[in-house]
Amino acid sequence: MSVGSDSAVAPVADAGAGNWVDRYAPAFLRPYLRLARADRPIGSWLLLLPCWWSTALAAIAARQPYPDPKLLILFTIGAIAMRGAGCTWNDILDRDIDRKVARTRNRPLASGQVSVPAAFAFLALQLMVGLAVLLALPRFAVITGLASMGVVAIYPLMKRITSVPQLILGIAFSWGALMGWASVFRSIDDPALLLFAGAVSWVFGYDTIYAHQDREDDAIVGVRSTALLFGERTWFALSVSYGLTVLLFAGALVTAGAGLIAALGLFGFALLLYRQVRALD
């Protein structure tokens, strides 16, 4: 894998100062870790949480004392690998656009720190890790996981053709809400579908907020987003999106037979969403 001569410099603008990649990673690995967004692990958490929620919901419905630790570990590894793979694929397709946007022009592909062939090789490595995790799951869950690949593949292209690419991202990032349930029950039932729909609405909301930071640049280069679509009405769209999230999650808990602790957890989550809407600038 080839790396440009500036591999030890030019951190990405939104990575945050003093992140672990810039502080501790060997210089030759930094561009690849940045390509996988390892310097911003929040994305892996956002991909992982629906997997964990689904596993916990299935444990409740199956009257298990706790979620299967093996599944939780597998989903953790898989989320890290597939989030990195998704970011790598996104940057391969978006490298020309990224050069025109202030926040993304220092990304490894856009800045030339990583070549396109090297990025494809790195993508293949991450996909192999994800596949290894997937094959450790029951057969029905394997099929369910493979069904998501089409959505993952087309997401980076959606911002070119639709004003709601956040909806496609929501489907891709929420697929884990089906995976935990599928791994336990070898089926997809109403609680999992409600959890999945709620997670899609949640991702739609928070990524609409995130998209506002690129709104001006996106308008210039011709990229579409819900930030541009909603504009000053974002607070209303976010209220609807987050309201649906809470209602759908509540439906998932009720149909799975969840109790008071789960209800209190959802209440706390709803308060966090409310604070996000109130803080929207």
mmCIF file of C-alpha atoms in Angstrom:
data_model
loop_
_atom_site.group_PDB
_atom_site.id
_atom_site.type_symbol
_atom_site.label_atom_id
_atom_site.label_comp_id
_atom_site.label_asym_id
_atom_site.label_seq_id
_atom_site.Cartn_x
_atom_site.Cartn_y
_atom_site.Cartn_z
ATOM 1 C CA MET A 1 0.000 0.000 0.000
ATOM 2 C CA SER A 2 1.462 3.301 -1.039
ATOM 3 C CA VAL A 3 1.287 6.432 1.078
ATOM 4 C CA GLY A 4 2.223 9.956 0.114
ATOM 5 C CA SER A 5 5.193 11.701 1.662
ATOM 6 C CA ASP A 6 2.965 13.783 3.933
ATOM 7 C CA SER A 7 1.482 10.777 5.720
ATOM 8 C CA ALA A 8 2.427 12.077 9.136
ATOM 9 C CA VAL A 9 0.767 15.469 8.663
ATOM 10 C CA ALA A 10 -2.454 17.041 7.428
ATOM 11 C CA PRO A 11 -4.979 15.692 9.934
ATOM 12 C CA VAL A 12 -8.590 15.924 8.852
ATOM 13 C CA ALA A 13 -10.319 19.124 9.957
ATOM 14 C CA ASP A 14 -13.114 17.540 12.006
ATOM 15 C CA ALA A 15 -11.047 14.812 13.670
ATOM 16 C CA GLY A 16 -10.438 16.767 16.849
ATOM 17 C CA ALA A 17 -7.085 17.845 18.219
ATOM 18 C CA GLY A 18 -5.016 15.281 20.084
ATOM 19 C CA ASN A 19 -6.944 12.215 18.925
ATOM 20 C CA TRP A 20 -5.270 8.856 19.507
ATOM 21 C CA VAL A 21 -4.348 8.339 15.851
ATOM 22 C CA ASP A 22 -2.351 11.573 15.683
ATOM 23 C CA ARG A 23 -0.756 10.962 19.075
ATOM 24 C CA TYR A 24 0.116 7.275 19.069
ATOM 25 C CA ALA A 25 -0.276 5.593 15.681
ATOM 26 C CA PRO A 26 2.820 4.966 13.535
ATOM 27 C CA ALA A 27 3.140 7.550 10.764
ATOM 28 C CA PHE A 28 2.712 5.004 7.965
ATOM 29 C CA LEU A 29 -0.624 3.813 9.430
ATOM 30 C CA ARG A 30 -2.171 7.206 10.117
ATOM 31 C CA PRO A 31 -3.616 7.823 6.636
ATOM 32 C CA TYR A 32 -5.338 4.425 6.665
ATOM 33 C CA LEU A 33 -6.677 4.888 10.183
ATOM 34 C CA ARG A 34 -8.001 8.295 9.152
ATOM 35 C CA LEU A 35 -9.518 6.727 6.038
ATOM 36 C CA ALA A 36 -11.400 4.311 8.320
ATOM 37 C CA ARG A 37 -12.297 7.246 10.637
ATOM 38 C CA ALA A 38 -10.537 5.514 13.525
ATOM 39 C CA ASP A 39 -9.653 8.995 14.762
ATOM 40 C CA ARG A 40 -13.403 9.594 15.233
ATOM 41 C CA PRO A 41 -14.769 6.425 16.895
ATOM 42 C CA ILE A 42 -18.211 7.942 17.493
ATOM 43 C CA GLY A 43 -19.288 6.576 14.097
ATOM 44 C CA SER A 44 -18.489 3.030 15.176
ATOM 45 C CA TRP A 45 -20.581 3.528 18.291
ATOM 46 C CA LEU A 46 -23.494 4.818 16.225
ATOM 47 C CA LEU A 47 -23.293 1.722 14.031
ATOM 48 C CA LEU A 48 -22.852 -0.601 17.012
ATOM 49 C CA LEU A 49 -25.662 0.646 19.244
ATOM 50 C CA PRO A 50 -28.549 -0.715 17.112
ATOM 51 C CA CYS A 51 -26.802 -4.110 17.139
ATOM 52 C CA TRP A 52 -26.550 -4.084 20.917
ATOM 53 C CA TRP A 53 -30.101 -2.779 21.325
ATOM 54 C CA SER A 54 -31.414 -5.554 19.104
ATOM 55 C CA THR A 55 -29.455 -8.205 20.983
ATOM 56 C CA ALA A 56 -30.750 -6.900 24.312
ATOM 57 C CA LEU A 57 -34.319 -6.697 22.993
ATOM 58 C CA ALA A 58 -34.108 -10.286 21.779
ATOM 59 C CA ALA A 59 -32.788 -11.387 25.170
ATOM 60 C CA ILE A 60 -35.786 -9.732 26.832
ATOM 61 C CA ALA A 61 -38.232 -11.402 24.455
ATOM 62 C CA ALA A 62 -36.524 -14.788 24.893
ATOM 63 C CA ARG A 63 -36.561 -14.354 28.687
ATOM 64 C CA GLN A 64 -32.794 -14.691 28.834
ATOM 65 C CA PRO A 65 -31.080 -13.252 31.935
ATOM 66 C CA TYR A 66 -28.706 -11.116 29.837
ATOM 67 C CA PRO A 67 -27.707 -10.560 26.197
ATOM 68 C CA ASP A 68 -25.384 -13.138 24.653
ATOM 69 C CA PRO A 69 -21.801 -11.872 25.311
ATOM 70 C CA LYS A 70 -20.514 -13.629 22.195
ATOM 71 C CA LEU A 71 -22.938 -11.697 20.022
ATOM 72 C CA LEU A 72 -22.036 -8.414 21.694
ATOM 73 C CA ILE A 73 -18.332 -9.009 21.016
ATOM 74 C CA LEU A 74 -18.900 -10.102 17.419
ATOM 75 C CA PHE A 75 -21.055 -7.063 16.719
ATOM 76 C CA THR A 76 -18.407 -4.794 18.240
ATOM 77 C CA ILE A 77 -15.708 -6.130 15.927
ATOM 78 C CA GLY A 78 -18.065 -6.090 12.973
ATOM 79 C CA ALA A 79 -19.197 -2.516 13.584
ATOM 80 C CA ILE A 80 -15.621 -1.237 13.730
ATOM 81 C CA ALA A 81 -14.654 -3.093 10.550
ATOM 82 C CA MET A 82 -17.758 -2.206 8.560
ATOM 83 C CA ARG A 83 -17.811 1.415 9.631
ATOM 84 C CA GLY A 84 -14.229 1.679 8.409
ATOM 85 C CA ALA A 85 -15.109 -0.104 5.178
ATOM 86 C CA GLY A 86 -18.079 2.176 4.594
ATOM 87 C CA CYS A 87 -15.983 5.293 5.144
ATOM 88 C CA THR A 88 -13.270 3.981 2.830
ATOM 89 C CA TRP A 89 -15.814 3.249 0.089
ATOM 90 C CA ASN A 90 -17.398 6.663 0.609
ATOM 91 C CA ASP A 91 -14.040 8.410 0.242
ATOM 92 C CA ILE A 92 -13.133 6.445 -2.884
ATOM 93 C CA LEU A 93 -16.308 7.640 -4.583
ATOM 94 C CA ASP A 94 -16.236 11.156 -3.121
ATOM 95 C CA ARG A 95 -12.555 11.996 -3.510
ATOM 96 C CA ASP A 96 -13.142 14.635 -6.203
ATOM 97 C CA ILE A 97 -15.947 16.282 -4.219
ATOM 98 C CA ASP A 98 -13.930 16.136 -0.989
ATOM 99 C CA ARG A 99 -11.186 18.243 -2.573
ATOM 100 C CA LYS A 100 -13.695 21.089 -2.980
ATOM 101 C CA VAL A 101 -15.031 21.061 0.591
ATOM 102 C CA ALA A 102 -13.084 22.768 3.378
ATOM 103 C CA ARG A 103 -13.882 20.124 6.012
ATOM 104 C CA THR A 104 -12.869 17.172 3.836
ATOM 105 C CA ARG A 105 -10.051 18.367 1.581
ATOM 106 C CA ASN A 106 -7.415 16.852 3.889
ATOM 107 C CA ARG A 107 -8.950 13.376 3.842
ATOM 108 C CA PRO A 108 -6.319 10.810 2.823
ATOM 109 C CA LEU A 109 -7.639 10.149 -0.689
ATOM 110 C CA ALA A 110 -8.594 13.732 -1.482
ATOM 111 C CA SER A 111 -5.171 14.989 -0.378
ATOM 112 C CA GLY A 112 -3.188 12.225 -2.081
ATOM 113 C CA GLN A 113 -1.869 10.633 1.114
ATOM 114 C CA VAL A 114 -3.375 7.300 -0.005
ATOM 115 C CA SER A 115 -3.663 6.119 -3.610
ATOM 116 C CA VAL A 116 -6.906 4.727 -5.012
ATOM 117 C CA PRO A 117 -5.468 1.188 -5.491
ATOM 118 C CA ALA A 118 -4.185 1.219 -1.904
ATOM 119 C CA ALA A 119 -7.603 2.354 -0.690
ATOM 120 C CA PHE A 120 -9.271 -0.542 -2.527
ATOM 121 C CA ALA A 121 -6.815 -2.974 -0.932
ATOM 122 C CA PHE A 122 -7.567 -1.515 2.496
ATOM 123 C CA LEU A 123 -11.291 -1.754 1.759
ATOM 124 C CA ALA A 124 -10.915 -5.438 0.884
ATOM 125 C CA LEU A 125 -9.075 -6.087 4.158
ATOM 126 C CA GLN A 126 -11.835 -4.492 6.220
ATOM 127 C CA LEU A 127 -14.535 -6.350 4.296
ATOM 128 C CA MET A 128 -12.778 -9.640 5.001
ATOM 129 C CA VAL A 129 -12.872 -8.888 8.725
ATOM 130 C CA GLY A 130 -16.559 -8.028 8.460
ATOM 131 C CA LEU A 131 -17.248 -11.211 6.510
ATOM 132 C CA ALA A 132 -15.433 -13.322 9.102
ATOM 133 C CA VAL A 133 -17.654 -11.852 11.815
ATOM 134 C CA LEU A 134 -20.784 -12.383 9.735
ATOM 135 C CA LEU A 135 -19.968 -16.030 9.074
ATOM 136 C CA ALA A 136 -19.712 -16.628 12.826
ATOM 137 C CA LEU A 137 -23.440 -15.857 13.147
ATOM 138 C CA PRO A 138 -26.384 -18.205 12.501
ATOM 139 C CA ARG A 139 -27.293 -18.760 8.852
ATOM 140 C CA PHE A 140 -30.424 -16.593 8.928
ATOM 141 C CA ALA A 141 -28.402 -13.713 10.371
ATOM 142 C CA VAL A 142 -25.753 -14.202 7.668
ATOM 143 C CA ILE A 143 -28.405 -13.836 4.970
ATOM 144 C CA THR A 144 -29.866 -10.816 6.758
ATOM 145 C CA GLY A 145 -26.450 -9.186 6.937
ATOM 146 C CA LEU A 146 -25.656 -9.818 3.284
ATOM 147 C CA ALA A 147 -28.951 -8.178 2.327
ATOM 148 C CA SER A 148 -27.612 -4.862 3.631
ATOM 149 C CA MET A 149 -24.662 -4.681 1.264
ATOM 150 C CA GLY A 150 -26.617 -3.122 -1.585
ATOM 151 C CA VAL A 151 -27.703 -0.228 0.613
ATOM 152 C CA VAL A 152 -24.174 0.236 1.926
ATOM 153 C CA ALA A 153 -22.797 0.274 -1.621
ATOM 154 C CA ILE A 154 -25.191 2.884 -3.020
ATOM 155 C CA TYR A 155 -25.292 5.292 -0.072
ATOM 156 C CA PRO A 156 -22.331 7.464 -1.156
ATOM 157 C CA LEU A 157 -24.034 8.021 -4.521
ATOM 158 C CA MET A 158 -27.356 9.119 -3.054
ATOM 159 C CA LYS A 159 -26.251 12.645 -2.232
ATOM 160 C CA ARG A 160 -25.895 13.183 -5.986
ATOM 161 C CA ILE A 161 -29.444 12.132 -6.892
ATOM 162 C CA THR A 162 -31.747 12.676 -3.896
ATOM 163 C CA SER A 163 -32.345 15.376 -1.319
ATOM 164 C CA VAL A 164 -32.743 12.783 1.439
ATOM 165 C CA PRO A 165 -29.487 10.761 1.449
ATOM 166 C CA GLN A 166 -29.804 10.705 5.238
ATOM 167 C CA LEU A 167 -32.684 8.251 4.815
ATOM 168 C CA ILE A 168 -30.433 5.806 2.968
ATOM 169 C CA LEU A 169 -27.747 6.265 5.614
ATOM 170 C CA GLY A 170 -30.393 5.563 8.243
ATOM 171 C CA ILE A 171 -31.237 2.241 6.625
ATOM 172 C CA ALA A 172 -27.560 1.277 6.348
ATOM 173 C CA PHE A 173 -26.602 2.348 9.879
ATOM 174 C CA SER A 174 -29.703 0.789 11.446
ATOM 175 C CA TRP A 175 -29.380 -2.669 9.905
ATOM 176 C CA GLY A 176 -27.895 -3.918 13.145
ATOM 177 C CA ALA A 177 -31.333 -3.476 14.719
ATOM 178 C CA LEU A 178 -32.331 -6.528 12.689
ATOM 179 C CA MET A 179 -29.107 -8.461 13.195
ATOM 180 C CA GLY A 180 -29.254 -9.063 16.942
ATOM 181 C CA TRP A 181 -32.822 -10.327 16.779
ATOM 182 C CA ALA A 182 -32.061 -12.464 13.714
ATOM 183 C CA SER A 183 -29.107 -14.021 15.529
ATOM 184 C CA VAL A 184 -31.227 -15.049 18.523
ATOM 185 C CA PHE A 185 -34.541 -16.048 16.916
ATOM 186 C CA ARG A 186 -33.485 -16.920 13.334
ATOM 187 C CA SER A 187 -36.320 -14.664 12.169
ATOM 188 C CA ILE A 188 -37.300 -11.001 11.943
ATOM 189 C CA ASP A 189 -40.386 -10.183 13.985
ATOM 190 C CA ASP A 190 -42.389 -7.097 14.918
ATOM 191 C CA PRO A 191 -40.153 -5.897 17.786
ATOM 192 C CA ALA A 192 -37.092 -5.954 15.520
ATOM 193 C CA LEU A 193 -38.936 -4.162 12.707
ATOM 194 C CA LEU A 194 -40.144 -1.454 15.085
ATOM 195 C CA LEU A 195 -36.645 -1.059 16.518
ATOM 196 C CA PHE A 196 -35.222 -0.853 12.996
ATOM 197 C CA ALA A 197 -37.725 1.799 11.909
ATOM 198 C CA GLY A 198 -37.034 3.822 15.049
ATOM 199 C CA ALA A 199 -33.290 3.611 14.491
ATOM 200 C CA VAL A 200 -33.696 4.786 10.878
ATOM 201 C CA SER A 201 -35.620 7.812 12.131
ATOM 202 C CA TRP A 202 -32.942 8.480 14.759
ATOM 203 C CA VAL A 203 -30.082 8.345 12.242
ATOM 204 C CA PHE A 204 -32.064 10.542 9.848
ATOM 205 C CA GLY A 205 -32.325 13.139 12.591
ATOM 206 C CA TYR A 206 -28.777 13.249 13.893
ATOM 207 C CA ASP A 207 -27.222 13.129 10.426
ATOM 208 C CA THR A 208 -29.413 16.033 9.349
ATOM 209 C CA ILE A 209 -27.808 18.033 12.157
ATOM 210 C CA TYR A 210 -24.344 16.851 11.073
ATOM 211 C CA ALA A 211 -25.024 17.818 7.443
ATOM 212 C CA HIS A 212 -25.516 21.467 8.373
ATOM 213 C CA GLN A 213 -21.771 21.986 8.786
ATOM 214 C CA ASP A 214 -21.281 21.392 5.043
ATOM 215 C CA ARG A 215 -24.421 23.164 3.862
ATOM 216 C CA GLU A 216 -22.710 26.048 2.062
ATOM 217 C CA ASP A 217 -20.055 23.867 0.415
ATOM 218 C CA ASP A 218 -22.650 21.268 -0.595
ATOM 219 C CA ALA A 219 -24.729 23.922 -2.334
ATOM 220 C CA ILE A 220 -21.682 25.085 -4.295
ATOM 221 C CA VAL A 221 -20.558 21.633 -5.481
ATOM 222 C CA GLY A 222 -24.089 20.375 -6.156
ATOM 223 C CA VAL A 223 -24.364 17.815 -3.358
ATOM 224 C CA ARG A 224 -27.815 17.338 -1.809
ATOM 225 C CA SER A 225 -28.771 16.811 1.825
ATOM 226 C CA THR A 226 -31.642 17.185 4.258
ATOM 227 C CA ALA A 227 -29.812 20.188 5.724
ATOM 228 C CA LEU A 228 -30.313 21.975 2.403
ATOM 229 C CA LEU A 229 -33.813 20.571 1.995
ATOM 230 C CA PHE A 230 -35.122 21.665 5.398
ATOM 231 C CA GLY A 231 -32.988 24.752 6.014
ATOM 232 C CA GLU A 232 -34.544 26.894 8.740
ATOM 233 C CA ARG A 233 -37.267 24.249 9.220
ATOM 234 C CA THR A 234 -34.748 21.694 10.464
ATOM 235 C CA TRP A 235 -36.000 22.026 14.040
ATOM 236 C CA PHE A 236 -39.465 20.898 12.919
ATOM 237 C CA ALA A 237 -38.137 18.000 10.833
ATOM 238 C CA LEU A 238 -35.938 16.962 13.735
ATOM 239 C CA SER A 239 -38.857 17.111 16.168
ATOM 240 C CA VAL A 240 -40.901 14.828 13.913
ATOM 241 C CA SER A 241 -37.981 12.463 13.316
ATOM 242 C CA TYR A 242 -37.045 12.155 16.974
ATOM 243 C CA GLY A 243 -40.694 11.913 18.029
ATOM 244 C CA LEU A 244 -41.138 8.958 15.685
ATOM 245 C CA THR A 245 -37.963 7.430 17.086
ATOM 246 C CA VAL A 246 -39.307 7.423 20.630
ATOM 247 C CA LEU A 247 -42.734 6.101 19.589
ATOM 248 C CA LEU A 248 -41.273 3.295 17.492
ATOM 249 C CA PHE A 249 -38.784 2.327 20.194
ATOM 250 C CA ALA A 250 -41.631 2.255 22.704
ATOM 251 C CA GLY A 251 -43.549 -0.050 20.386
ATOM 252 C CA ALA A 252 -40.530 -2.335 20.140
ATOM 253 C CA LEU A 253 -40.226 -2.530 23.925
ATOM 254 C CA VAL A 254 -43.930 -3.218 24.429
ATOM 255 C CA THR A 255 -44.130 -5.949 21.791
ATOM 256 C CA ALA A 256 -40.989 -7.600 23.187
ATOM 257 C CA GLY A 257 -42.405 -7.593 26.714
ATOM 258 C CA ALA A 258 -39.813 -5.227 28.179
ATOM 259 C CA GLY A 259 -40.258 -3.932 31.707
ATOM 260 C CA LEU A 260 -39.672 -0.851 33.820
ATOM 261 C CA ILE A 261 -35.883 -0.659 33.438
ATOM 262 C CA ALA A 262 -36.139 -0.572 29.647
ATOM 263 C CA ALA A 263 -38.885 2.048 29.873
ATOM 264 C CA LEU A 264 -36.711 4.236 32.098
ATOM 265 C CA GLY A 265 -33.843 3.853 29.636
ATOM 266 C CA LEU A 266 -36.076 5.003 26.796
ATOM 267 C CA PHE A 267 -37.239 7.971 28.875
ATOM 268 C CA GLY A 268 -33.630 9.038 29.433
ATOM 269 C CA PHE A 269 -32.912 8.623 25.722
ATOM 270 C CA ALA A 270 -35.956 10.749 24.885
ATOM 271 C CA LEU A 271 -34.656 13.513 27.156
ATOM 272 C CA LEU A 272 -31.332 13.503 25.308
ATOM 273 C CA LEU A 273 -33.141 13.829 21.976
ATOM 274 C CA TYR A 274 -35.243 16.678 23.357
ATOM 275 C CA ARG A 275 -32.097 18.505 24.450
ATOM 276 C CA GLN A 276 -30.658 18.113 20.952
ATOM 277 C CA VAL A 277 -33.722 19.728 19.415
ATOM 278 C CA ARG A 278 -33.692 22.553 21.967
ATOM 279 C CA ALA A 279 -29.981 23.191 21.386
ATOM 280 C CA LEU A 280 -30.321 23.307 17.597
ATOM 281 C CA ASP A 281 -28.888 26.571 16.278
#
